[in-house]
Amino acid sequence: MFSNAINKSRIWKKLESHCKSMRRILMKDLFAQDEKRAEKFSLSLGETLFLDYSKNRICDKTMSLLFELARARHLDEKINAMFRGDKINVTEKRSVLHTALRNRDNHPIIVDGKDVMPEINAVLKKMRQFSEDVRFGRFKGYTGKKLVNIVNIGIGGSDLGPFMASEALRKYWMKGINCYFISNIDGTACAEVLSKIDPETTLFIVASKTFTTIETLTNAKTCRKWLVDALGEPAVSKHFVALSTNTQEVAKFGIDTQNMFEFWDFVGGRYSMWSAIGLSIAIAVGMDNFEKMLDGAYMVDKHFCETAFEHNIPVILALIGVWYNNFMGIHRYGVIPYDQYLQYLPAYLQQLDMESNGKSVDLSGDYVKYMTGPLLFGGAGTDVQHSFFQLIHQGTEVVPCDFIIPAISHNEMGAHHEILLANVLAQGEALMKGKTIKEAAEELKAAGKTPEEVEFLKKFKSFSGNRPSNTIILKKLDPFTLGALVAIYEHKIFVQGVIWNIDSFDQMGVELGKKLALGILPELQNKSVELHHDSSTNALIQLVRDLRE
Ligand code: F6P
């Protein structure tokens, strides 16, 4: 099979040898040699989104070799297999069908002999009914008051998606409705939210695919007790709903399964914001807007399935990532949205990318012999220009960045937005061009520095440049565009998983720590329990026991 032969394949070798020549080449020279470079290396999705990928260390040959790599990995067949519902999550024997959740033309998708669309449509209908009933005060709290505090209790994919998306769409929130998110087991998360809300006007949404996650269940129990203490046990059915695949556990927890919104095993946690997990988004922004988000993602799904690799945005972003990770030796990237509403996008993408592709075993069960998922970090611009951008510009690490910005301002503060736009465009240019030592020296001289000062300072003031970035310009940040943007990243990550021949849809790496924590818990609760860990863990447990005496 392919598996570890990937990095021994002819195309991989061709890319390795091409990379040797590209290492010496400066992007600014490539721009000087080809006035059409920007045009050549940019794409748009109608008016929704524009991608400029010209500020990458690539040339025509790089891209054509990368497309050859994608073909050698049978990417087109793999895309079809995912959309068709094949069980491509091989370790868990599951289909991967978050795309079915936004299958807006409603064509049948058959899993195990059954079309999944009727159930998906039924849940969407139930979400519409319920979200509208809450928004317009038809579904009231136990004491007859309108539910205006929406508290999502979930973690990982059951938190980051709805949190990121509802924050991104804050402008669309219904007046009077407030969303809160409790994820961390740290009691502070719960205490802080509970201190701000009134039980009579609060709806708790317990979001958990498995309904066994300790953080979510502990937080949900605390919130349930808080509500019951205030309003009594019969109030629960008016203030608690569940989003899950696990009906039994929902019932066991004490939530009426009538109040449960279902989703299915073929929806991965980190790919679930399009499902019932998005209920808090739907209540905040309305189901019409939620469905516009699905429409945006669907547009990208079609683009991804139907467009030649040479013009395919997720494919191109993925291959450029592979180019850096596997050939240029750059194993990290930054996502920098220049938009306060998108400030949680990097955290969301961290789970999406790092939980999907942070793998070391390939689909045949062998250890991979090449790099897989990169490290991802980020934050909102311009804030991050004043924090970690020093390293991005002058550090010894090269960090390719995705800059994302809407062209149109959200508010009347157009002057602010112009400064924002100017900054994002300047960053891409500065990173690419840099500043030579000679240029730095001339500037210092012109600023009146002495020859000694010029000599000493010129290197500090220089910028190596040749640092890559993609620029993604959204016409406007709205539900449709957000859906499109997130789907682009989902598919980008999928493509990389295909190239690396890994299962992007399991997450076994999170299990070991969870299991050990369950063992340590009684050791902290009962100090007479003997400790049998390594000497470091034993000492740390003992220290905590002593400090809490
Ligand atoms: O611990 C990781 C994880 O399994 C994620 O993949 C998932 O999104 C999160 O926990 C929450 O899981 P659940 O929705 O089942 O509570």
Coordinates of C-alpha atoms and ligand atoms in Angstrom, one line a residue:
M1 CA 0.0 0.0 0.0
F2 CA 0.9 3.7 -0.2
S3 CA 1.3 4.3 3.5
N4 CA 4.9 5.1 4.4
A5 CA 5.9 4.9 0.8
I6 CA 4.5 8.4 0.5
N7 CA 7.8 10.0 1.3
K8 CA 9.6 7.5 -0.9
S9 CA 7.4 8.2 -3.9
R10 CA 8.7 9.8 -7.1
I11 CA 6.6 12.9 -6.6
W12 CA 7.7 13.4 -3.0
K13 CA 11.4 13.1 -4.2
K14 CA 10.6 15.6 -7.0
L15 CA 9.2 18.0 -4.4
E16 CA 12.2 17.5 -2.2
S17 CA 14.6 18.3 -5.0
H18 CA 12.5 21.3 -6.1
C19 CA 12.5 22.6 -2.6
K20 CA 16.3 22.8 -2.6
S21 CA 16.2 25.3 -5.4
M22 CA 13.3 27.2 -3.9
R23 CA 15.0 27.7 -0.6
R24 CA 17.4 30.3 -2.1
I25 CA 14.7 32.2 -3.9
L26 CA 13.2 35.4 -2.5
M27 CA 9.5 36.1 -3.0
K28 CA 10.3 39.7 -3.7
D29 CA 12.4 38.7 -6.7
L30 CA 9.5 36.5 -7.9
F31 CA 7.2 39.5 -7.7
A32 CA 9.7 41.6 -9.6
Q33 CA 10.1 39.0 -12.3
D34 CA 6.4 38.4 -12.8
E35 CA 4.0 41.3 -12.7
K36 CA 1.1 38.9 -13.0
R37 CA 2.1 36.9 -9.9
A38 CA -0.7 38.3 -7.7
E39 CA -3.3 37.7 -10.3
K40 CA -2.0 34.2 -11.0
F41 CA -1.9 33.2 -7.4
S42 CA -5.3 34.4 -6.2
L43 CA -8.8 33.1 -6.3
S44 CA -12.3 34.2 -5.4
L45 CA -15.5 32.7 -4.4
G46 CA -17.9 35.1 -6.1
E47 CA -18.1 38.2 -4.0
T48 CA -18.0 36.3 -0.7
L49 CA -14.3 35.7 -0.3
F50 CA -11.0 36.4 -2.0
L51 CA -7.8 34.6 -1.4
D52 CA -4.4 36.0 -2.3
Y53 CA -1.8 33.2 -1.9
S54 CA 0.9 34.9 -4.0
K55 CA 3.0 35.8 -0.9
N56 CA 4.1 32.2 -0.5
R57 CA 7.5 30.7 -1.3
I58 CA 6.1 29.0 -4.4
C59 CA 6.3 29.2 -8.1
D60 CA 4.4 27.6 -11.0
K61 CA 6.5 24.5 -10.7
T62 CA 5.9 24.2 -7.0
M63 CA 2.1 24.3 -7.5
S64 CA 2.1 21.9 -10.4
L65 CA 4.2 19.4 -8.4
L66 CA 1.9 19.8 -5.4
F67 CA -1.1 19.1 -7.6
E68 CA 0.7 16.0 -8.9
L69 CA 1.1 14.9 -5.3
A70 CA -2.6 15.4 -4.6
R71 CA -3.4 13.3 -7.7
A72 CA -1.0 10.6 -6.7
R73 CA -2.8 10.5 -3.3
H74 CA -6.1 10.0 -5.2
L75 CA -7.5 13.1 -3.6
D76 CA -10.5 13.3 -5.9
E77 CA -11.6 9.8 -5.0
K78 CA -11.1 10.5 -1.3
I79 CA -13.3 13.7 -1.6
N80 CA -16.0 11.6 -3.2
A81 CA -15.7 9.0 -0.6
M82 CA -16.2 11.5 2.2
F83 CA -19.2 13.2 0.7
R84 CA -20.8 9.8 -0.3
G85 CA -20.7 8.6 3.3
D86 CA -18.0 5.9 3.1
K87 CA -16.6 4.9 6.4
I88 CA -13.5 6.9 6.0
N89 CA -13.0 7.2 9.8
V90 CA -11.5 3.8 9.8
T91 CA -10.5 3.5 13.4
E92 CA -14.0 4.1 14.6
K93 CA -15.7 2.6 11.5
R94 CA -17.7 5.7 10.9
S95 CA -18.8 7.9 8.0
V96 CA -17.8 11.5 8.1
L97 CA -20.8 13.5 7.1
H98 CA -20.8 17.0 8.6
T99 CA -21.3 17.9 4.9
A100 CA -24.7 16.2 5.0
L101 CA -25.8 18.7 7.7
R102 CA -25.5 21.4 5.1
N103 CA -26.6 19.4 2.1
R104 CA -28.9 22.2 1.0
D105 CA -30.1 20.6 -2.2
N106 CA -31.2 17.7 0.0
H107 CA -30.0 14.9 -2.3
P108 CA -30.1 11.5 -0.6
I109 CA -27.0 10.4 1.3
I110 CA -27.1 6.7 2.1
V111 CA -25.4 5.3 5.2
D112 CA -25.9 1.7 6.1
G113 CA -28.7 1.5 3.5
K114 CA -30.6 4.5 4.9
D115 CA -30.9 8.0 3.7
V116 CA -29.6 10.3 6.5
M117 CA -31.4 13.4 5.1
P118 CA -34.9 12.9 6.6
E119 CA -33.5 12.8 10.1
I120 CA -31.2 15.8 9.5
N121 CA -34.1 17.8 8.1
A122 CA -36.4 16.8 11.1
V123 CA -33.8 18.1 13.6
L124 CA -33.4 21.3 11.6
K125 CA -37.1 21.7 11.7
K126 CA -37.2 21.0 15.5
M127 CA -34.4 23.6 15.9
R128 CA -36.3 26.2 14.0
Q129 CA -39.5 25.6 16.0
F130 CA -37.7 25.6 19.4
S131 CA -35.3 28.5 18.6
E132 CA -38.2 30.7 17.4
D133 CA -40.4 29.7 20.4
V134 CA -37.6 30.8 22.7
R135 CA -36.8 34.0 20.8
F136 CA -40.4 35.1 20.6
G137 CA -41.2 34.1 24.2
R138 CA -43.6 31.2 23.3
F139 CA -41.4 28.6 25.2
K140 CA -41.2 30.2 28.6
G141 CA -39.5 29.4 31.8
Y142 CA -41.2 27.6 34.7
T143 CA -42.5 30.8 36.3
G144 CA -43.8 32.1 32.9
K145 CA -40.9 34.4 32.2
K146 CA -39.2 34.8 28.8
L147 CA -35.9 32.9 28.6
V148 CA -33.3 35.5 27.7
N149 CA -30.1 33.9 29.1
I150 CA -28.9 31.1 27.0
V151 CA -26.2 29.0 28.6
N152 CA -24.4 26.4 26.5
I153 CA -22.6 23.8 28.7
G154 CA -20.2 21.8 26.6
I155 CA -16.5 21.5 25.9
G156 CA -14.2 21.0 22.8
G157 CA -16.4 20.6 19.8
S158 CA -19.5 21.1 21.9
D159 CA -18.3 24.5 22.9
L160 CA -15.7 26.0 20.6
G161 CA -17.9 25.9 17.4
P162 CA -21.0 27.5 18.9
F163 CA -18.9 29.9 21.0
M164 CA -16.8 31.0 18.0
A165 CA -19.7 31.3 15.6
S166 CA -22.1 33.1 18.0
E167 CA -19.3 35.6 18.9
A168 CA -18.5 36.1 15.2
L169 CA -22.2 36.8 14.6
R170 CA -22.8 39.0 17.7
K171 CA -24.1 41.7 15.4
Y172 CA -27.0 39.5 14.5
W173 CA -28.0 38.6 18.1
M174 CA -31.6 39.3 19.0
K175 CA -31.9 42.2 21.3
G176 CA -32.5 41.1 24.8
I177 CA -31.0 37.7 24.4
N178 CA -27.6 36.9 25.9
C179 CA -25.5 33.8 25.3
Y180 CA -23.0 32.4 27.8
F181 CA -20.7 29.4 27.5
I182 CA -19.5 27.2 30.3
S183 CA -16.8 24.8 29.3
N184 CA -13.9 24.5 31.8
I185 CA -14.2 22.2 34.8
D186 CA -12.6 25.0 36.8
G187 CA -15.6 26.0 38.9
T188 CA -14.8 29.6 38.1
A189 CA -16.4 29.2 34.7
C190 CA -19.6 28.0 36.2
A191 CA -19.6 30.4 39.2
E192 CA -19.0 33.5 37.0
V193 CA -21.9 32.7 34.6
L194 CA -24.3 31.8 37.4
S195 CA -23.5 35.0 39.2
K196 CA -24.8 37.0 36.2
I197 CA -28.0 35.2 35.4
D198 CA -31.5 34.7 36.9
P199 CA -32.8 31.1 37.1
E200 CA -36.3 32.2 36.0
T201 CA -35.0 33.5 32.7
T202 CA -32.3 31.0 31.9
L203 CA -32.2 28.2 29.4
F204 CA -29.3 25.7 29.9
I205 CA -28.3 23.8 26.8
V206 CA -26.2 20.7 27.7
A207 CA -24.2 20.0 24.7
S208 CA -22.2 16.7 24.6
K209 CA -22.0 14.2 21.7
T210 CA -21.2 11.4 24.1
F211 CA -22.9 12.8 27.2
T212 CA -20.2 11.2 29.2
T213 CA -17.7 14.1 29.3
I214 CA -16.7 14.7 32.9
E215 CA -16.4 18.5 32.6
T216 CA -19.8 18.9 30.9
L217 CA -21.6 16.6 33.2
T218 CA -20.1 18.1 36.3
N219 CA -21.0 21.7 35.2
A220 CA -24.4 20.6 34.1
K221 CA -25.1 19.0 37.5
T222 CA -24.0 22.1 39.3
C223 CA -26.3 24.2 37.1
R224 CA -29.1 21.8 37.5
K225 CA -28.8 22.0 41.3
W226 CA -28.6 25.8 41.2
L227 CA -31.9 25.8 39.2
V228 CA -33.6 23.2 41.4
D229 CA -32.6 25.0 44.5
A230 CA -34.2 28.2 43.2
L231 CA -37.3 26.9 41.3
G232 CA -37.8 23.2 42.3
E233 CA -37.4 19.9 40.5
P234 CA -40.4 20.4 38.2
A235 CA -38.7 23.5 36.6
V236 CA -36.0 21.3 35.0
S237 CA -38.0 20.5 31.9
K238 CA -38.6 24.2 31.2
H239 CA -34.9 25.2 31.6
F240 CA -32.8 22.3 30.4
V241 CA -32.3 20.9 26.9
A242 CA -29.7 18.4 25.7
L243 CA -27.8 18.2 22.4
S244 CA -26.4 14.7 22.0
T245 CA -26.1 11.4 20.2
N246 CA -26.7 9.5 23.4
T247 CA -30.4 9.3 24.3
Q248 CA -29.8 6.9 27.2
E249 CA -27.3 9.0 29.0
V250 CA -29.4 12.1 28.5
A251 CA -32.4 10.4 30.2
K252 CA -30.1 9.1 32.9
F253 CA -28.9 12.6 33.6
G254 CA -32.5 13.7 34.2
I255 CA -33.3 15.6 31.0
D256 CA -36.6 14.6 29.3
T257 CA -35.6 13.2 25.9
Q258 CA -38.4 15.2 24.4
N259 CA -36.1 18.1 25.2
M260 CA -33.2 16.5 23.3
F261 CA -31.9 17.5 19.9
E262 CA -30.2 14.6 18.3
F263 CA -27.2 14.3 16.1
W264 CA -25.3 11.3 14.9
D265 CA -22.1 9.4 15.1
F266 CA -21.2 10.5 11.6
V267 CA -20.7 14.0 12.9
G268 CA -17.4 14.5 14.6
G269 CA -17.4 16.7 17.7
R270 CA -15.1 19.4 16.1
Y271 CA -17.3 19.3 12.9
S272 CA -20.6 19.6 14.8
M273 CA -21.5 23.3 14.8
W274 CA -23.7 22.7 11.8
S275 CA -25.8 20.2 13.7
A276 CA -28.0 20.6 16.8
I277 CA -24.8 21.6 18.6
G278 CA -25.4 25.0 16.9
L279 CA -28.7 25.5 18.8
S280 CA -27.3 28.4 20.9
I281 CA -26.2 30.1 17.6
A282 CA -29.7 29.6 16.2
I283 CA -31.4 31.1 19.3
A284 CA -29.0 34.0 19.3
V285 CA -29.1 34.9 15.6
G286 CA -32.3 33.2 14.4
M287 CA -32.7 30.0 12.4
D288 CA -32.8 31.9 9.1
N289 CA -29.3 33.2 9.8
F290 CA -28.2 29.8 11.0
E291 CA -29.3 28.3 7.7
K292 CA -27.5 31.1 5.8
M293 CA -24.4 29.8 7.6
L294 CA -25.2 26.3 6.3
D295 CA -25.7 27.8 2.8
G296 CA -22.2 29.4 2.9
A297 CA -20.7 26.1 3.9
Y298 CA -22.6 24.3 1.2
M299 CA -21.3 26.7 -1.4
V300 CA -17.8 25.8 -0.4
D301 CA -18.7 22.1 -0.4
K302 CA -19.7 22.4 -4.0
H303 CA -16.7 24.4 -4.8
F304 CA -14.5 21.8 -3.2
C305 CA -16.1 18.9 -5.0
E306 CA -16.5 20.4 -8.4
T307 CA -13.5 22.6 -8.9
A308 CA -10.2 21.5 -10.5
F309 CA -7.4 21.4 -7.9
E310 CA -5.7 24.3 -9.7
H311 CA -8.6 26.6 -8.7
N312 CA -9.8 24.9 -5.5
I313 CA -9.3 27.1 -2.5
P314 CA -9.2 24.4 0.2
V315 CA -6.9 22.2 -1.9
I316 CA -4.5 25.1 -2.6
L317 CA -4.4 26.1 1.1
A318 CA -3.8 22.5 2.1
L319 CA -1.0 21.9 -0.4
I320 CA 0.8 25.1 0.5
G321 CA 0.6 23.9 4.1
V322 CA 2.1 20.6 3.1
W323 CA 4.8 22.4 1.2
Y324 CA 5.9 24.2 4.3
N325 CA 5.4 21.3 6.7
N326 CA 7.0 18.5 4.7
F327 CA 9.5 20.2 2.4
M328 CA 10.4 23.6 3.8
G329 CA 10.6 22.3 7.4
I330 CA 8.2 24.8 8.8
H331 CA 5.8 23.0 11.1
R332 CA 3.6 25.8 12.4
Y333 CA 1.2 28.5 11.2
G334 CA -0.7 31.5 12.5
V335 CA -4.3 32.4 11.9
I336 CA -4.8 36.1 12.4
P337 CA -8.3 37.5 11.9
Y338 CA -8.3 41.2 11.7
D339 CA -11.8 41.4 13.2
Q340 CA -12.7 41.4 16.9
Y341 CA -15.8 39.3 16.1
L342 CA -13.5 36.6 14.8
Q343 CA -11.2 36.6 17.8
Y344 CA -12.1 33.1 18.8
L345 CA -11.5 31.6 15.3
P346 CA -7.9 30.6 16.1
A347 CA -9.0 28.7 19.2
Y348 CA -11.7 27.0 17.2
L349 CA -9.3 26.1 14.4
Q350 CA -6.8 24.8 16.9
Q351 CA -9.2 21.9 17.8
L352 CA -10.2 21.5 14.2
D353 CA -6.7 21.2 12.9
M354 CA -4.7 19.8 15.8
E355 CA -7.2 17.2 16.9
S356 CA -7.8 16.1 13.3
N357 CA -4.3 15.9 12.1
G358 CA -2.1 15.6 15.2
K359 CA -1.5 11.9 14.4
S360 CA 1.5 9.7 14.1
V361 CA 0.0 6.4 12.8
D362 CA -1.2 6.1 9.2
L363 CA -4.3 4.4 7.9
S364 CA -2.5 1.1 7.6
G365 CA -1.6 1.2 11.3
D366 CA 2.1 2.1 10.8
Y367 CA 4.0 5.0 12.3
V368 CA 4.4 7.8 9.8
K369 CA 7.9 8.7 8.7
Y370 CA 7.0 12.3 7.8
M371 CA 5.5 15.3 9.6
T372 CA 1.8 15.5 10.0
G373 CA -0.4 18.2 11.6
P374 CA 1.3 21.5 12.3
L375 CA 1.1 23.6 15.4
L376 CA -1.5 26.4 15.0
F377 CA -1.8 29.5 17.0
G378 CA -3.2 33.0 16.5
G379 CA -5.2 35.9 17.8
A380 CA -7.0 39.0 16.5
G381 CA -5.1 41.7 14.7
T382 CA -4.1 44.4 15.4
D383 CA -3.8 43.2 19.0
V384 CA -1.3 40.5 18.1
Q385 CA 0.9 42.9 16.3
H386 CA 1.7 44.3 19.7
S387 CA 2.4 40.9 21.2
F388 CA 3.9 38.0 19.3
F389 CA 4.5 39.7 15.9
Q390 CA 8.1 40.5 16.9
L391 CA 8.9 36.8 16.5
I392 CA 6.9 36.6 13.3
H393 CA 9.0 39.4 11.8
Q394 CA 12.4 38.9 13.2
G395 CA 12.5 35.6 15.1
T396 CA 14.4 32.6 14.1
E397 CA 11.2 30.7 13.5
V398 CA 9.3 31.3 10.2
V399 CA 5.5 31.3 10.8
P400 CA 3.3 31.4 7.7
C401 CA 0.2 33.4 8.5
D402 CA -3.3 33.4 7.3
F403 CA -4.6 37.0 7.5
I404 CA -8.4 37.3 7.4
I405 CA -10.3 40.5 7.1
P406 CA -13.7 41.7 6.0
A407 CA -13.5 44.6 3.5
I408 CA -16.7 46.2 4.9
S409 CA -16.8 47.6 8.4
H410 CA -19.5 46.3 10.8
N411 CA -20.3 49.7 12.1
E412 CA -20.2 53.4 11.5
M413 CA -16.6 53.5 12.6
G414 CA -15.2 53.4 9.1
A415 CA -12.1 55.3 10.0
H416 CA -11.2 52.5 12.5
H417 CA -11.8 49.9 9.8
E418 CA -9.5 51.7 7.4
I419 CA -6.7 51.6 9.9
L420 CA -7.4 47.9 10.4
L421 CA -7.2 47.3 6.7
A422 CA -4.1 49.3 6.3
N423 CA -2.4 47.3 9.0
V424 CA -3.3 43.9 7.7
L425 CA -2.1 44.8 4.2
A426 CA 1.1 46.3 5.6
Q427 CA 1.9 43.1 7.6
G428 CA 1.7 40.9 4.6
E429 CA 3.9 43.3 2.6
A430 CA 6.4 43.7 5.4
L431 CA 6.8 40.0 6.0
M432 CA 7.3 39.4 2.4
K433 CA 9.7 42.2 1.5
G434 CA 11.6 42.7 4.7
K435 CA 14.3 45.3 4.9
T436 CA 17.9 44.7 4.0
I437 CA 20.8 45.7 6.3
K438 CA 21.8 48.3 3.7
E439 CA 18.3 49.8 3.7
A440 CA 18.3 49.8 7.5
A441 CA 21.7 51.6 7.5
E442 CA 20.5 54.2 5.1
E443 CA 17.4 54.9 7.2
L444 CA 19.5 55.2 10.3
K445 CA 21.9 57.6 8.6
A446 CA 19.0 59.7 7.3
A447 CA 17.6 59.8 10.9
G448 CA 20.9 61.5 12.0
K449 CA 22.5 58.5 13.8
T450 CA 26.3 58.6 14.2
P451 CA 28.3 56.2 12.0
E452 CA 29.0 54.0 15.1
E453 CA 25.3 53.9 16.0
V454 CA 24.4 53.0 12.3
E455 CA 27.0 50.2 12.4
F456 CA 25.7 48.9 15.7
L457 CA 22.0 49.2 15.0
K458 CA 21.7 48.2 11.4
K459 CA 21.2 44.5 11.9
F460 CA 18.7 45.1 14.7
K461 CA 16.7 47.3 12.4
S462 CA 16.8 44.9 9.4
F463 CA 14.1 42.3 8.4
S464 CA 15.0 39.1 6.6
G465 CA 11.6 39.1 4.8
N466 CA 10.6 36.2 2.6
R467 CA 8.1 35.3 5.3
P468 CA 4.9 33.8 3.8
S469 CA 1.3 34.8 4.3
N470 CA -2.1 34.2 2.7
T471 CA -4.6 37.1 2.7
I472 CA -8.3 36.2 2.9
I473 CA -10.6 39.1 2.3
L474 CA -14.2 38.6 3.1
K475 CA -16.6 41.1 1.5
K476 CA -18.4 41.2 4.8
L477 CA -18.6 39.1 7.9
D478 CA -22.1 37.7 7.9
P479 CA -23.6 34.2 8.5
F480 CA -23.1 33.0 4.9
T481 CA -19.4 34.2 4.8
L482 CA -18.7 32.7 8.2
G483 CA -20.1 29.3 7.0
A484 CA -17.9 29.5 3.9
L485 CA -14.8 30.4 5.8
V486 CA -15.1 27.6 8.3
A487 CA -15.9 25.0 5.6
I488 CA -12.7 26.1 3.7
Y489 CA -10.6 25.3 6.8
E490 CA -12.5 22.0 7.4
H491 CA -11.7 20.9 3.8
K492 CA -8.2 22.2 3.9
I493 CA -7.5 19.9 7.0
F494 CA -9.2 17.0 5.3
V495 CA -7.0 17.4 2.2
Q496 CA -3.9 17.4 4.4
G497 CA -5.1 14.3 6.2
V498 CA -5.4 12.6 2.8
I499 CA -1.9 13.6 1.7
W500 CA -0.6 12.3 5.0
N501 CA -2.7 9.1 4.9
I502 CA -4.0 9.5 8.4
D503 CA -7.4 9.3 10.0
S504 CA -8.4 13.0 10.6
F505 CA -11.6 12.0 12.3
D506 CA -10.7 10.2 15.5
Q507 CA -9.1 11.7 18.6
M508 CA -7.5 8.9 20.6
G509 CA -4.7 11.1 21.8
V510 CA -7.1 12.8 24.3
E511 CA -7.9 9.5 26.2
L512 CA -4.8 8.7 28.2
G513 CA -4.7 11.9 30.2
K514 CA -8.4 11.7 30.9
K515 CA -8.0 8.1 32.2
L516 CA -5.0 9.0 34.4
A517 CA -7.0 12.0 35.9
L518 CA -9.7 9.5 36.9
G519 CA -7.1 7.6 38.8
I520 CA -5.6 10.6 40.5
L521 CA -8.9 12.1 41.6
P522 CA -9.4 9.6 44.5
E523 CA -5.8 10.1 45.5
L524 CA -6.4 13.8 46.0
Q525 CA -9.7 13.2 47.8
N526 CA -8.2 10.6 50.2
K527 CA -4.7 11.4 51.4
S528 CA -4.3 7.9 52.9
V529 CA -4.3 6.3 49.4
E530 CA -0.8 5.1 48.6
L531 CA 0.8 6.7 45.5
H532 CA 2.4 4.5 42.8
H533 CA 3.2 7.0 40.1
D534 CA 6.7 8.2 39.0
S535 CA 8.5 10.2 41.6
S536 CA 7.6 13.5 40.0
T537 CA 3.8 12.8 39.9
N538 CA 3.9 11.3 43.4
A539 CA 5.7 14.4 44.8
L540 CA 3.3 16.8 43.1
I541 CA 0.2 14.9 44.4
Q542 CA 1.7 14.9 47.9
L543 CA 2.5 18.6 47.6
V544 CA -1.0 19.5 46.7
R545 CA -2.3 17.3 49.6
D546 CA 0.0 19.1 52.0
L547 CA -0.9 22.6 50.7
R548 CA -4.6 21.9 51.1
E549 CA -4.2 20.7 54.7
Ligands
F6P1 O1 -11.7 15.3 24.6 C1 -11.9 15.5 23.3 C2 -13.3 15.4 22.9 O2 -13.7 14.1 22.7 C3 -13.5 16.3 21.6 O3 -13.2 15.6 20.5 C4 -14.9 16.6 21.8 O4 -15.3 17.7 20.9 C5 -15.0 17.0 23.2 O5 -14.2 16.0 23.8 C6 -16.3 17.0 23.9 O6 -17.0 15.7 23.7 P1 -18.5 15.6 24.0 O7 -19.2 16.4 23.0 O8 -18.8 14.1 23.8 O9 -18.8 16.0 25.4

